[in-house]
Coordinates of C-alpha atoms and ligand atoms in Angstrom, one line a residue:
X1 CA 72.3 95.2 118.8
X2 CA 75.6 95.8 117.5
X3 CA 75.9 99.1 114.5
X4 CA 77.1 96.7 112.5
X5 CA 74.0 94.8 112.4
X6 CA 71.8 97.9 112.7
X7 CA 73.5 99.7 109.6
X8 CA 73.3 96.6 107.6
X9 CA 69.9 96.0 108.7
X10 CA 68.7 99.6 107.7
X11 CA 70.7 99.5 104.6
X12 CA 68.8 96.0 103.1
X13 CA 65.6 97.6 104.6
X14 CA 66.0 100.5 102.9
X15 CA 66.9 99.1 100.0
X16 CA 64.0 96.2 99.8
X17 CA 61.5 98.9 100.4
X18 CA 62.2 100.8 97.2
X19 CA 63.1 97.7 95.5
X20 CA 59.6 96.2 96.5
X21 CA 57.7 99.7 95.3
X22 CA 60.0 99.6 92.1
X23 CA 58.7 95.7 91.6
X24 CA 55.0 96.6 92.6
X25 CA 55.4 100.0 90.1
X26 CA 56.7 98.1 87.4
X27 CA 54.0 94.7 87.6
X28 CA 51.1 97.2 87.6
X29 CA 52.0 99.6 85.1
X30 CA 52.8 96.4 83.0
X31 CA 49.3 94.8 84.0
X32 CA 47.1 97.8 82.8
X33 CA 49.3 97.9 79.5
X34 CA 48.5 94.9 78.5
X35 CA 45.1 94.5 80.0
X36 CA 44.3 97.7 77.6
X37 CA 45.5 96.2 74.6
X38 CA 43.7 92.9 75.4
X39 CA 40.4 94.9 75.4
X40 CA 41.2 97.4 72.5
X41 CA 41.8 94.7 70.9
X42 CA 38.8 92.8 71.8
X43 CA 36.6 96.0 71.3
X44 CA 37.8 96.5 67.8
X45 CA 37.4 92.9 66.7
X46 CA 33.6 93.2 68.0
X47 CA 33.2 96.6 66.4
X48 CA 34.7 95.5 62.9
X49 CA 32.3 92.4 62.7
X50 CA 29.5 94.1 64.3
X51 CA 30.2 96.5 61.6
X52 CA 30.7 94.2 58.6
X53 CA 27.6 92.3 59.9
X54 CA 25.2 95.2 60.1
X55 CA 26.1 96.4 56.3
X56 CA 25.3 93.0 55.1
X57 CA 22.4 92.4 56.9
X58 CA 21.3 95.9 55.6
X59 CA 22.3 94.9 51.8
X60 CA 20.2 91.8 51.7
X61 CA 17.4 92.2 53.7
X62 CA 15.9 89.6 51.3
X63 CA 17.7 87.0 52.2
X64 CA 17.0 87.3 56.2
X65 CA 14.9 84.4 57.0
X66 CA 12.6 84.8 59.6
X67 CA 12.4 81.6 61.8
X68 CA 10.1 81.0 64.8
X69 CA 13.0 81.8 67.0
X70 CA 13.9 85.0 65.5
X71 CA 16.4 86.1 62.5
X72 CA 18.6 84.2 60.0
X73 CA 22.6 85.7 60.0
X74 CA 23.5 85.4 56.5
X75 CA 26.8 83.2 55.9
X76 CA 29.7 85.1 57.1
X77 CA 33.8 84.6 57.0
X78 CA 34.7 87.0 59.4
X79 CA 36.5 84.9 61.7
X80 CA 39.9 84.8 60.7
X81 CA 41.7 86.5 64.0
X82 CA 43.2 84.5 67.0
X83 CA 40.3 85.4 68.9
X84 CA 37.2 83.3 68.6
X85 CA 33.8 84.6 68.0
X86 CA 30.5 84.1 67.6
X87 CA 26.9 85.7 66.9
X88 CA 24.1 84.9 69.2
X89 CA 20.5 86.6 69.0
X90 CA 18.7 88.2 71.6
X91 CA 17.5 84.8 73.2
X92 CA 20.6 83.4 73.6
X93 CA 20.7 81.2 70.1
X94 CA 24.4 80.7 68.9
X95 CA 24.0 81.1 65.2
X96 CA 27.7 81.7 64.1
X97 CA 30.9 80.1 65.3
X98 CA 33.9 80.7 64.2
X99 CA 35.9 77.7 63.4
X100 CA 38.9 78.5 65.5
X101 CA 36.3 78.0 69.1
X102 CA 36.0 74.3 67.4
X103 CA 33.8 72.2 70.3
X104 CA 34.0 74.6 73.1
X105 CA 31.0 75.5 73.8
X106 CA 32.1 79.6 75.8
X107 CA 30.9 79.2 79.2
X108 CA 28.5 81.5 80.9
X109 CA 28.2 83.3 77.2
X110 CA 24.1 83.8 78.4
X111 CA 25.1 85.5 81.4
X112 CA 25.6 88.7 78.6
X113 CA 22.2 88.6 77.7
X114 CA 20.5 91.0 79.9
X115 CA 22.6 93.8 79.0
X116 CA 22.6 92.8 75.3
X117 CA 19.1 93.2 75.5
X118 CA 19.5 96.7 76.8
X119 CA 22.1 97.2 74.4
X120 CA 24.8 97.6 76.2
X121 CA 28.3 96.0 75.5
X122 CA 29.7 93.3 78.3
X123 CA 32.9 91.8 79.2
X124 CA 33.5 88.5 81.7
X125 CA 36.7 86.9 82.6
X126 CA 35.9 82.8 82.2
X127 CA 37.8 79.7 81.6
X128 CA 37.5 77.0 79.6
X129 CA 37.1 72.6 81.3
X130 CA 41.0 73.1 80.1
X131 CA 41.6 75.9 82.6
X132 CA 41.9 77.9 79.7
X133 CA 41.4 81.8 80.8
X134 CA 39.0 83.8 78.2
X135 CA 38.0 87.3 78.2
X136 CA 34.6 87.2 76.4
X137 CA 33.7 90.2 75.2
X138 CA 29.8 90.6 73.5
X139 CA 28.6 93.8 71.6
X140 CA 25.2 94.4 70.8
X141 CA 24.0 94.0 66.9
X142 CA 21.5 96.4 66.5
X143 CA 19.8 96.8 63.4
X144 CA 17.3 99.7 62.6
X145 CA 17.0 100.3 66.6
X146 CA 16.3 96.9 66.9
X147 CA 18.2 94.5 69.1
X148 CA 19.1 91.4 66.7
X149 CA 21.7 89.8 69.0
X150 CA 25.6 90.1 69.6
X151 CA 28.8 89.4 68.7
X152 CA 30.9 87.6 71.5
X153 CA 34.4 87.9 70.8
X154 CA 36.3 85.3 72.9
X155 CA 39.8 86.2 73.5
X156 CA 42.2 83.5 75.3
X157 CA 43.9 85.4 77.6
X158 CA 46.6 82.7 78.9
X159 CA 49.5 84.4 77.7
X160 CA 49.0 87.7 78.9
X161 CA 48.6 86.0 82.3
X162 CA 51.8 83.7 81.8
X163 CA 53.5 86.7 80.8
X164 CA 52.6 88.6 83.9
X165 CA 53.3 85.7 85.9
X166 CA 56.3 85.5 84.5
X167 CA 57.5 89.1 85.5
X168 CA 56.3 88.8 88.9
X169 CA 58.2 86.1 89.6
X170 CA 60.8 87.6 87.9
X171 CA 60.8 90.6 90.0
X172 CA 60.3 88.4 93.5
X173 CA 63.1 86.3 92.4
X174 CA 65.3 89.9 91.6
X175 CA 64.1 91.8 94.6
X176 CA 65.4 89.0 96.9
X177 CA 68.9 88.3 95.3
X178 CA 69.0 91.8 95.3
X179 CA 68.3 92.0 99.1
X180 CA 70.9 89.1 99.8
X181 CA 73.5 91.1 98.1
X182 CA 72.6 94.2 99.8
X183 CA 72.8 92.3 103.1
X184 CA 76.2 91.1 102.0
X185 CA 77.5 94.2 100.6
X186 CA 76.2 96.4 103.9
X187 CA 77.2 94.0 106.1
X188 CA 81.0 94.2 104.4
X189 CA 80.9 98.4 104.0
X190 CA 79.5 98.4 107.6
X191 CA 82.3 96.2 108.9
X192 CA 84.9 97.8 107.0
X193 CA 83.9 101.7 108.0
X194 CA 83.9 100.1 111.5
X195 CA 86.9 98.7 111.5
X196 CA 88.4 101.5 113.1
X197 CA 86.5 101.5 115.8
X198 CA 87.3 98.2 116.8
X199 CA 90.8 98.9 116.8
X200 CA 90.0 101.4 119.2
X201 CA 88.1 99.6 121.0
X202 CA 91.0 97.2 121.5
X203 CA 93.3 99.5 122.2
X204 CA 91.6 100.9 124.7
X205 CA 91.2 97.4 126.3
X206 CA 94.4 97.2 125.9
X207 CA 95.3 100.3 127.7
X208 CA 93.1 99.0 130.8
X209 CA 94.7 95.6 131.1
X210 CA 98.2 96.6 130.8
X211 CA 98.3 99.9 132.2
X212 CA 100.6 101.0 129.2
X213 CA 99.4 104.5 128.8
X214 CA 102.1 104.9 125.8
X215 CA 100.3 102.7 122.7
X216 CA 98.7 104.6 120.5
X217 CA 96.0 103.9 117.4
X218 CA 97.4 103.8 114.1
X219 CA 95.5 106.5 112.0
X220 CA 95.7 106.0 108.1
X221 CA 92.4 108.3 107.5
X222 CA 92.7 111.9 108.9
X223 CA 90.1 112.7 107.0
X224 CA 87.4 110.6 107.8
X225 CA 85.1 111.0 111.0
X226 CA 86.8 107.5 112.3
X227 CA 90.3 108.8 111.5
X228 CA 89.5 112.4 113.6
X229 CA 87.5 110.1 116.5
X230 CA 91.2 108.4 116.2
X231 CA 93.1 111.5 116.5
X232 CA 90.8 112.5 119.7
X233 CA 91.6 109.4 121.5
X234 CA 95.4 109.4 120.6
X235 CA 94.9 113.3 121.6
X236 CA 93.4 112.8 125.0
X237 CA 96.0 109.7 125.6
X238 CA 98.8 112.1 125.5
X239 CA 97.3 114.5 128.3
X240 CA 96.2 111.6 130.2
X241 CA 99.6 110.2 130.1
X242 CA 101.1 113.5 130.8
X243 CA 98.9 113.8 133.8
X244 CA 99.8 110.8 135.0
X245 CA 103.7 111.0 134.6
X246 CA 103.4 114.3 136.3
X247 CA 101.1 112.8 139.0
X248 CA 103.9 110.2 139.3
X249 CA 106.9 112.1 139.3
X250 CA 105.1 114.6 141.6
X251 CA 104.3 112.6 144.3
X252 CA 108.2 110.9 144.0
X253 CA 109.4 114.6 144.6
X254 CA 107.1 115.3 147.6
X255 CA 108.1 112.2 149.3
X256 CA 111.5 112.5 148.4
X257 CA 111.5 116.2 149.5
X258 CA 109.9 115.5 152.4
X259 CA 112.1 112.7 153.0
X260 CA 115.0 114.4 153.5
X261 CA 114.1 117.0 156.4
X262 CA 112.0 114.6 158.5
X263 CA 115.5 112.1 158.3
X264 CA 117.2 114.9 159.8
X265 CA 114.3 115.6 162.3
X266 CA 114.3 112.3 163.0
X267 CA 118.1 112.4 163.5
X268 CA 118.4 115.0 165.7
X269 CA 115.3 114.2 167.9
X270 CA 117.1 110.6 168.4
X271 CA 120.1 113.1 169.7
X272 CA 118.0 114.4 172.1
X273 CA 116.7 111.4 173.4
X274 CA 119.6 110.5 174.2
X275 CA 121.2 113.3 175.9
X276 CA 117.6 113.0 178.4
X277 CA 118.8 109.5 178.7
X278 CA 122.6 110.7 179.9
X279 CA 121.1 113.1 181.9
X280 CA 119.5 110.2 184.0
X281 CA 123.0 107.8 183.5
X282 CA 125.5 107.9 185.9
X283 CA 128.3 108.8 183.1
X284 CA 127.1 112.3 182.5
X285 CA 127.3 113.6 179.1
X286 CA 130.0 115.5 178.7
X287 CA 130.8 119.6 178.2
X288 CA 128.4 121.9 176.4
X289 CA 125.3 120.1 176.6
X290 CA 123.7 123.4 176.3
X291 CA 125.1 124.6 172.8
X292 CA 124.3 121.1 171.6
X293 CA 120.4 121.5 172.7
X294 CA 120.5 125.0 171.1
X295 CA 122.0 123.5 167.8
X296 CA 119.4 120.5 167.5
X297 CA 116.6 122.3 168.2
X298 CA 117.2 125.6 165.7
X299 CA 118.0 122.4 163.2
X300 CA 114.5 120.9 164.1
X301 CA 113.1 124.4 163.6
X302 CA 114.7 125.3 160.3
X303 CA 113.6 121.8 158.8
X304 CA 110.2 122.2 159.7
X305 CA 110.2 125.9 158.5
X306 CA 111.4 124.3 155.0
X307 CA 108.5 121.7 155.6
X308 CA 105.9 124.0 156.2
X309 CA 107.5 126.7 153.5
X310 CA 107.2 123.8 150.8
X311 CA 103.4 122.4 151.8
X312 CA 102.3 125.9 151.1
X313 CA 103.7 126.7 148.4
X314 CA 102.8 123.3 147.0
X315 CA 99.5 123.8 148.1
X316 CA 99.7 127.4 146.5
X317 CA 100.5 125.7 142.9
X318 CA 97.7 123.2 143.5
X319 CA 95.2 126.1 144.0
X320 CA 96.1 127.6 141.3
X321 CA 96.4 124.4 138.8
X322 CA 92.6 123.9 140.0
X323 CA 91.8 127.3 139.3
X324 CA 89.9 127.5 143.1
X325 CA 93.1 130.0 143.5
X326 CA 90.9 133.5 143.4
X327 CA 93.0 136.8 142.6
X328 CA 92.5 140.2 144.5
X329 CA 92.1 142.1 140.9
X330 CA 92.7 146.2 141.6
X331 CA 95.4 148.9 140.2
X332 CA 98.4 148.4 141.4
X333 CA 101.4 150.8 141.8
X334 CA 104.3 149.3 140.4
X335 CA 106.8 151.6 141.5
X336 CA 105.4 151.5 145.2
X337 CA 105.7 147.8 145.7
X338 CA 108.9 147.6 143.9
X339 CA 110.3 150.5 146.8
X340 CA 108.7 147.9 149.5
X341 CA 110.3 145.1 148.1
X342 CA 113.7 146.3 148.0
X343 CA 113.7 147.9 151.5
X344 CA 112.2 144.2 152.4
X345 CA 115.5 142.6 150.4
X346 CA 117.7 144.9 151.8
X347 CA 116.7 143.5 155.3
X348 CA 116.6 140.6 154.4
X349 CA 120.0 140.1 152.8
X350 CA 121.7 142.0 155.8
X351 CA 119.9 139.1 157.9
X352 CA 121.2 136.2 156.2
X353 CA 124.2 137.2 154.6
X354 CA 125.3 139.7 157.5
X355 CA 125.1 143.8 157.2
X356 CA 126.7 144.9 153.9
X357 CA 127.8 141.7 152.4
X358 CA 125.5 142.3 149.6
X359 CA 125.0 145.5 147.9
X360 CA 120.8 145.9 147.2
X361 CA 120.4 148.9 144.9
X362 CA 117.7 149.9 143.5
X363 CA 118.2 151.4 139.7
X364 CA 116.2 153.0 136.9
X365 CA 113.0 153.7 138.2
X366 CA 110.2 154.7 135.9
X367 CA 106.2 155.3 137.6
X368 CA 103.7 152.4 136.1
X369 CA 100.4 151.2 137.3
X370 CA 99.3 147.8 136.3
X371 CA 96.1 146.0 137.1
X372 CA 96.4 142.9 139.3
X373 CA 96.6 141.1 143.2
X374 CA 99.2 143.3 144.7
X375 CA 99.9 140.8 147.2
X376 CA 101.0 138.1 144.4
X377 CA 103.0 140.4 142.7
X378 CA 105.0 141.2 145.6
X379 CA 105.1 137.1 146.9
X380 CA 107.0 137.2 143.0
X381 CA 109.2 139.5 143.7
X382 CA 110.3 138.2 146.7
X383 CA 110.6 135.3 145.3
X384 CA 113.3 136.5 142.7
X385 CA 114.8 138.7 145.3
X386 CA 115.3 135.9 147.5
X387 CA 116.8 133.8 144.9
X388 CA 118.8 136.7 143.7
X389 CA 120.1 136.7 148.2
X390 CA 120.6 132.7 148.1
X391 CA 122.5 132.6 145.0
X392 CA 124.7 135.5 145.2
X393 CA 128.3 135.7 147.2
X394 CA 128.9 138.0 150.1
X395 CA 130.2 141.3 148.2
X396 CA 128.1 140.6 145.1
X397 CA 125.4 143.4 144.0
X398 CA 121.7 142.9 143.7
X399 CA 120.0 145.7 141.6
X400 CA 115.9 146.2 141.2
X401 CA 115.2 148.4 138.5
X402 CA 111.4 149.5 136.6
X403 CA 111.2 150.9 132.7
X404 CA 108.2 151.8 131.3
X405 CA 108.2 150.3 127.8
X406 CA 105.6 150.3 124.7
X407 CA 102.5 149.8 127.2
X408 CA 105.0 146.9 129.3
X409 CA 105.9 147.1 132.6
X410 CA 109.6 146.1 132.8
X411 CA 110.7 144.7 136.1
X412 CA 114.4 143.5 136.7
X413 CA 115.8 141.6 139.2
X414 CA 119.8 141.9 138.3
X415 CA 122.1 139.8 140.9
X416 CA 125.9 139.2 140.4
X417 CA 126.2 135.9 141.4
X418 CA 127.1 132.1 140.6
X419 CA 124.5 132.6 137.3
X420 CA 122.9 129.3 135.7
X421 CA 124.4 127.4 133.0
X422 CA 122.7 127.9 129.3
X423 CA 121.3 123.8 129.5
X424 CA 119.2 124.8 132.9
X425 CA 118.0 127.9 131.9
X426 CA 114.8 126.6 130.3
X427 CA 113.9 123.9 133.3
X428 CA 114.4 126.3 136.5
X429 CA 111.0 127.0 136.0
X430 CA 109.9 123.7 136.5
X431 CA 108.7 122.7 139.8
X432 CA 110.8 121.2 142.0
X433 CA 114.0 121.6 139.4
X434 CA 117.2 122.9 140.7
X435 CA 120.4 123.0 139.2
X436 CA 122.2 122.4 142.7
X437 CA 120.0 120.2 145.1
X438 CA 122.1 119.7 147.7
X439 CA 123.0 123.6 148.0
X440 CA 119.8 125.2 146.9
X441 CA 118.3 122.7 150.2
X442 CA 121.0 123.8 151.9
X443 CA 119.5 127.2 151.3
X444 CA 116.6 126.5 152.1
X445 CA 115.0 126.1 148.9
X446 CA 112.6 123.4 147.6
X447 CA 112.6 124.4 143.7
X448 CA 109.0 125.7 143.7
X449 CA 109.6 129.4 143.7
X450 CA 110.1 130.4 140.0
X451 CA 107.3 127.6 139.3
X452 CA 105.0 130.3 141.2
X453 CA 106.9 133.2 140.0
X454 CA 105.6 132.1 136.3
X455 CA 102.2 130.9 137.6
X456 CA 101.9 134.8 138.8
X457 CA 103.2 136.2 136.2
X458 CA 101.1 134.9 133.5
X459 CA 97.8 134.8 135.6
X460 CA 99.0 138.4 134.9
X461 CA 99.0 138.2 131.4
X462 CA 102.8 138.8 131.8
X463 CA 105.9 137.0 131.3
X464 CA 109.0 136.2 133.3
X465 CA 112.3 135.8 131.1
X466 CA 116.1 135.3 132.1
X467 CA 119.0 136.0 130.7
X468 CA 122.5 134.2 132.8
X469 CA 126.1 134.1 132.7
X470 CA 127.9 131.2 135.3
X471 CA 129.9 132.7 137.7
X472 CA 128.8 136.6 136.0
X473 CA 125.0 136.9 137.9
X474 CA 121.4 136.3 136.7
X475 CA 118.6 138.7 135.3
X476 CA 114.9 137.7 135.9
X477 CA 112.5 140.5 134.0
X478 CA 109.0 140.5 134.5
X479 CA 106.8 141.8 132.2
X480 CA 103.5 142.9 132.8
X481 CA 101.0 144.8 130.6
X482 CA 100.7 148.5 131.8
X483 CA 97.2 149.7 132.6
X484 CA 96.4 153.5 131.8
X485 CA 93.1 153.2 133.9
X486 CA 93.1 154.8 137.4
X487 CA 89.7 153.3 138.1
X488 CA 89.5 149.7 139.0
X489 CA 86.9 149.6 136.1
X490 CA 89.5 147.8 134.0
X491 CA 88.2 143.9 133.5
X492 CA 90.1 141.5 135.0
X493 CA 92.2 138.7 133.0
X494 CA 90.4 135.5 133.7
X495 CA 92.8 134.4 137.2
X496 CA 91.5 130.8 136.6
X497 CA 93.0 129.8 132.7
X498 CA 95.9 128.1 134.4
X499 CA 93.2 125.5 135.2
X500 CA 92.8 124.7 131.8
X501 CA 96.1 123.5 131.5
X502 CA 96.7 121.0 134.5
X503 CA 99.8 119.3 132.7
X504 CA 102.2 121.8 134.1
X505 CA 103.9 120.5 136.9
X506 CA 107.6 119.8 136.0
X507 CA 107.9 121.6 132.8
X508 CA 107.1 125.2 132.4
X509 CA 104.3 127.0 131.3
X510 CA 103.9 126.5 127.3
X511 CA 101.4 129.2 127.2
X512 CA 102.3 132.8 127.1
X513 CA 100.2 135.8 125.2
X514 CA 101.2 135.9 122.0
X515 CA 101.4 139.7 122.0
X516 CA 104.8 139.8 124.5
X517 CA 107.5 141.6 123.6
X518 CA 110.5 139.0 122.8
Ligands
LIG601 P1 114.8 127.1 144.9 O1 113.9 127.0 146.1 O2 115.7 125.9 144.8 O3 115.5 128.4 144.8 P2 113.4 128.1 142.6 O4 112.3 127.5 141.8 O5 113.3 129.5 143.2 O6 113.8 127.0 143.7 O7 114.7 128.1 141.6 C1 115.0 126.9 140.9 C2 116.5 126.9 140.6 O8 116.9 127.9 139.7 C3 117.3 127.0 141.8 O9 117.5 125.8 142.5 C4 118.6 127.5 141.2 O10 119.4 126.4 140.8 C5 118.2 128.3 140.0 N1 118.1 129.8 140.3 C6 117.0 130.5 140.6 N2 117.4 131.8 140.8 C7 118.7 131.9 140.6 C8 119.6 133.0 140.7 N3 119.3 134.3 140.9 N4 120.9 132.7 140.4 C9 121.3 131.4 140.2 N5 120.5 130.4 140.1 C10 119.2 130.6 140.3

């Protein structure tokens, strides 16, 4: 059954149940009314002749006549009212008529005569051959203790019934227009608060059949509950479509990145088929065969090293998207791990850019103890250090330097090379963004390591910022909230919020403490 129905439904049932009590209220409270005034008035008619009777039998005793049946009434004109009446005696003898009863003899009129006889009033409901309805009433005349007879007063009660009749029918007849309207009505407000949903409902249909995550309900209520159920939906489109663009565009960076290293994997191996294959021809291959082995294969290697470098790191930033990526929470000392990671750089840079060609110093250094995974923190160091390696010339300067600010730790990674331009500075952090694909592959980079970098740093309650000149050098600063407790006591920030917002991939982290230092 459809809400529609159901509201509308409840609505007219609702509604014809108080209706019905209202009708059934107002017919019986109507009925007694005039039922009572029907025997007042019935009751005072009897008592005023009864009344009138008794005096004038009392006055002239004398002229009572007493037959072999009983009394003589003296001549009375009492009967002037729109009721009938007439005086019987004890036996049953109608002795008085008035002339308003004409022919009609009042049917049953004996059936009072038992409790006349014991003095006691009586009232019947009766009808006339006509189908008249009477209310006859009979009051006892009693004379010096002595039952005489009665008056009958005989009230025609048709109209009171007609009027009655009339009302109920006038009530039916109102209680069910009122019921049809109802249904109409309902069924119109019900269809119209509704409305909404439909379109929803049709959007969302429409969403399934065309696979066009970008329409979006119309809201013209805010307000109302629909208008907010509206909001919702349109709400939870926009992350589902986020999702989804970033599931696409995701998995057309993986392949494309992965593309690229197993083409030249696949190149070179097809080299060394074929130099097995000259080996075997008569026309030898020529020369240094050797160097050419040694250069295909360290290719090979440094391809799959990018390979596996990127699968892990991709599967890093999946872990921690799912939250299932657990931190190592404990006090860590800041100055410490920043005195391992530049005597790491330091090798480093004299490995790939030859002893001396870049200048690692380390600068201000200031003691500070924060609380989190050592082993993360130093992954995002050596992350910016090797950036600050890749993207700095032979002869340029790297400097690593601590401060100790307002309850931050300040972290700097200073390098004076090729710098990023102001546009860029905003997406590096996205993942698999570079400003310079062909030379930061060349590099051996994959454009996932500042995505990390940020994932650390605010899983750290920290921030990463950067501040860049072209052709002047880069600063990354990481800032992390100092802890004053030696203990590990401290609680841990909760390593698993990044889960809550699974959007990320390809744009960078929207959500940062609000409390940073700008
Ligand atoms: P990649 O693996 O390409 O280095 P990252 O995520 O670490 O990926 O960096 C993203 C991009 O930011 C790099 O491709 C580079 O263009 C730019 N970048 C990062 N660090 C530096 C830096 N110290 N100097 C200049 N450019 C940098």
């Amino acid at each position: 059954m459809t809400i529609r129905l159901r509201l509308t439904l409840w609505y007219t049932a609702l509604l014809g149940a108080t209706l019905i009590l209202f009708s059934v209220l107002v017919y019986a409270l109507l009925a007694a009314n005039l039922w009572t005034q029907v025997r007042q008035n019935v009751v005072r008619q009897a008592d005023d002749i009864v009344g009138l009777l008794t005096q004038q039998l009392l006055r002239t005793q004398q002229l009572i006549v007493i037959r072999d049946s009983g009394f003589g009434f003296p001549e009375l004109d009492l009967f002037t009212s729109g009721a009938g009446a007439q005086v019987i005696n004890a036996d049953g003898t109608v002795y008085m008529r008035s002339e308003n009863l004409g022919e009609m003899v009042v049917p049953n009129y004996r059936s009072a005569l038992d409790q006349i006889r014991q003095s006691k009033s009586h009232i019947y409901y009766t009808k006339n051959p006509k189908n008249i309805p009477f209310l006859v009433y009979s009051k006892p005349l009693v004379v010096n203790d002595f039952v005489l007879g009665a008056v009958q007063i005989v009230q025609p009660i048709d109209s009171v019934e007609n009027t009655l009749n009339q009302v109920s029918r006038y009530l039916i007849l109102g209680t069910a227009l009122s019921l049809v309207l109802a249904a109409i009505i309902g069924a119109l407000i019900a269809h119209r608060a509704l409305a909404p949903i439909g379109a929803i409902t049709t959007t969302a249909g429409g969403i399934t059949r065309t696979r066009d995550l970008g329409q979006r309900l119309e809201i013209t209520d805010q307000a109302s509950e629909v208008g907010q159920l509206a909001a919702t939906f349109n709400d939870m489109l926009d992350r589902i479509q986020k999702l989804f663009d970033t599931q696409e565009r995701l998995i057309a960076d993986v392949s494309h990145e992965l593309r690229t290293p197993l083409t030249s994997m696949q190149g070179n191996i097809e080299l060394l088929q074929r130099m097995v294959a000259a080996e075997h021809s008569p026309v030898q291959a020529g020369g240094n065969k050797g160097a050419v082995l040694r250069e295909t294969l360290s290719e090979v290697e440094q391809e799959t090293n990018r390979m596996t470098k990127m699968i892990n790191d991709l599967l890093l930033l999946a872990q921690a998207d799912s939250g299932a990526l657990q931190l190592q929470w404990a006090p860590v000392e800041m100055d410490t791990l920043l005195l391992e990671v530049f005597r790491q750089t330091k090798r480093m840079a004299d490995l790939r850019k030859g002893p001396g060609a870049l200048d690692v110093r380390l600068g201000h250094e200031d003691q500070a103890l924060v609380w989190g995974d050592q082993e993360r923190l130093r992954q995002l160091l050596l992350n910016l250090t090797d950036n600050a390696i890749k993207y700095t010339p032979e002869g340029g300067t790297i400097t690593l330097s601590l401060t100790n600010e307002e309850g931050w730790v300040r972290i700097s990674v200073r390098d004076t090379g090729i710098g990023i331009q102001a546009d860029n500075q905003a997406q590096i952090f996205d993942r698999f963004y570079r400003t310079d694909k062909a030379r930061s592959r060349e590099l051996g980079g994959s454009g996932l390591g500042l995505s990390i970098v940020q994932w650390i740093a605010q899983a750290h309650k920290g921030r990463i910022t950067v501040e860049s000149a072209t052709s002047k050098g880069s600063t990354f600063t990481l800032w992390l909230p100092e802890s004053h407790n030696q203990s590990s006591n401290q609680s841990a920030p909760n390593p698993t919020w990044a889960a809550t917002n699974p959007l990320q991939f390809n744009s960078a982290y929207s959500q940062s403490p609000a409390d940073l230092p700008k």
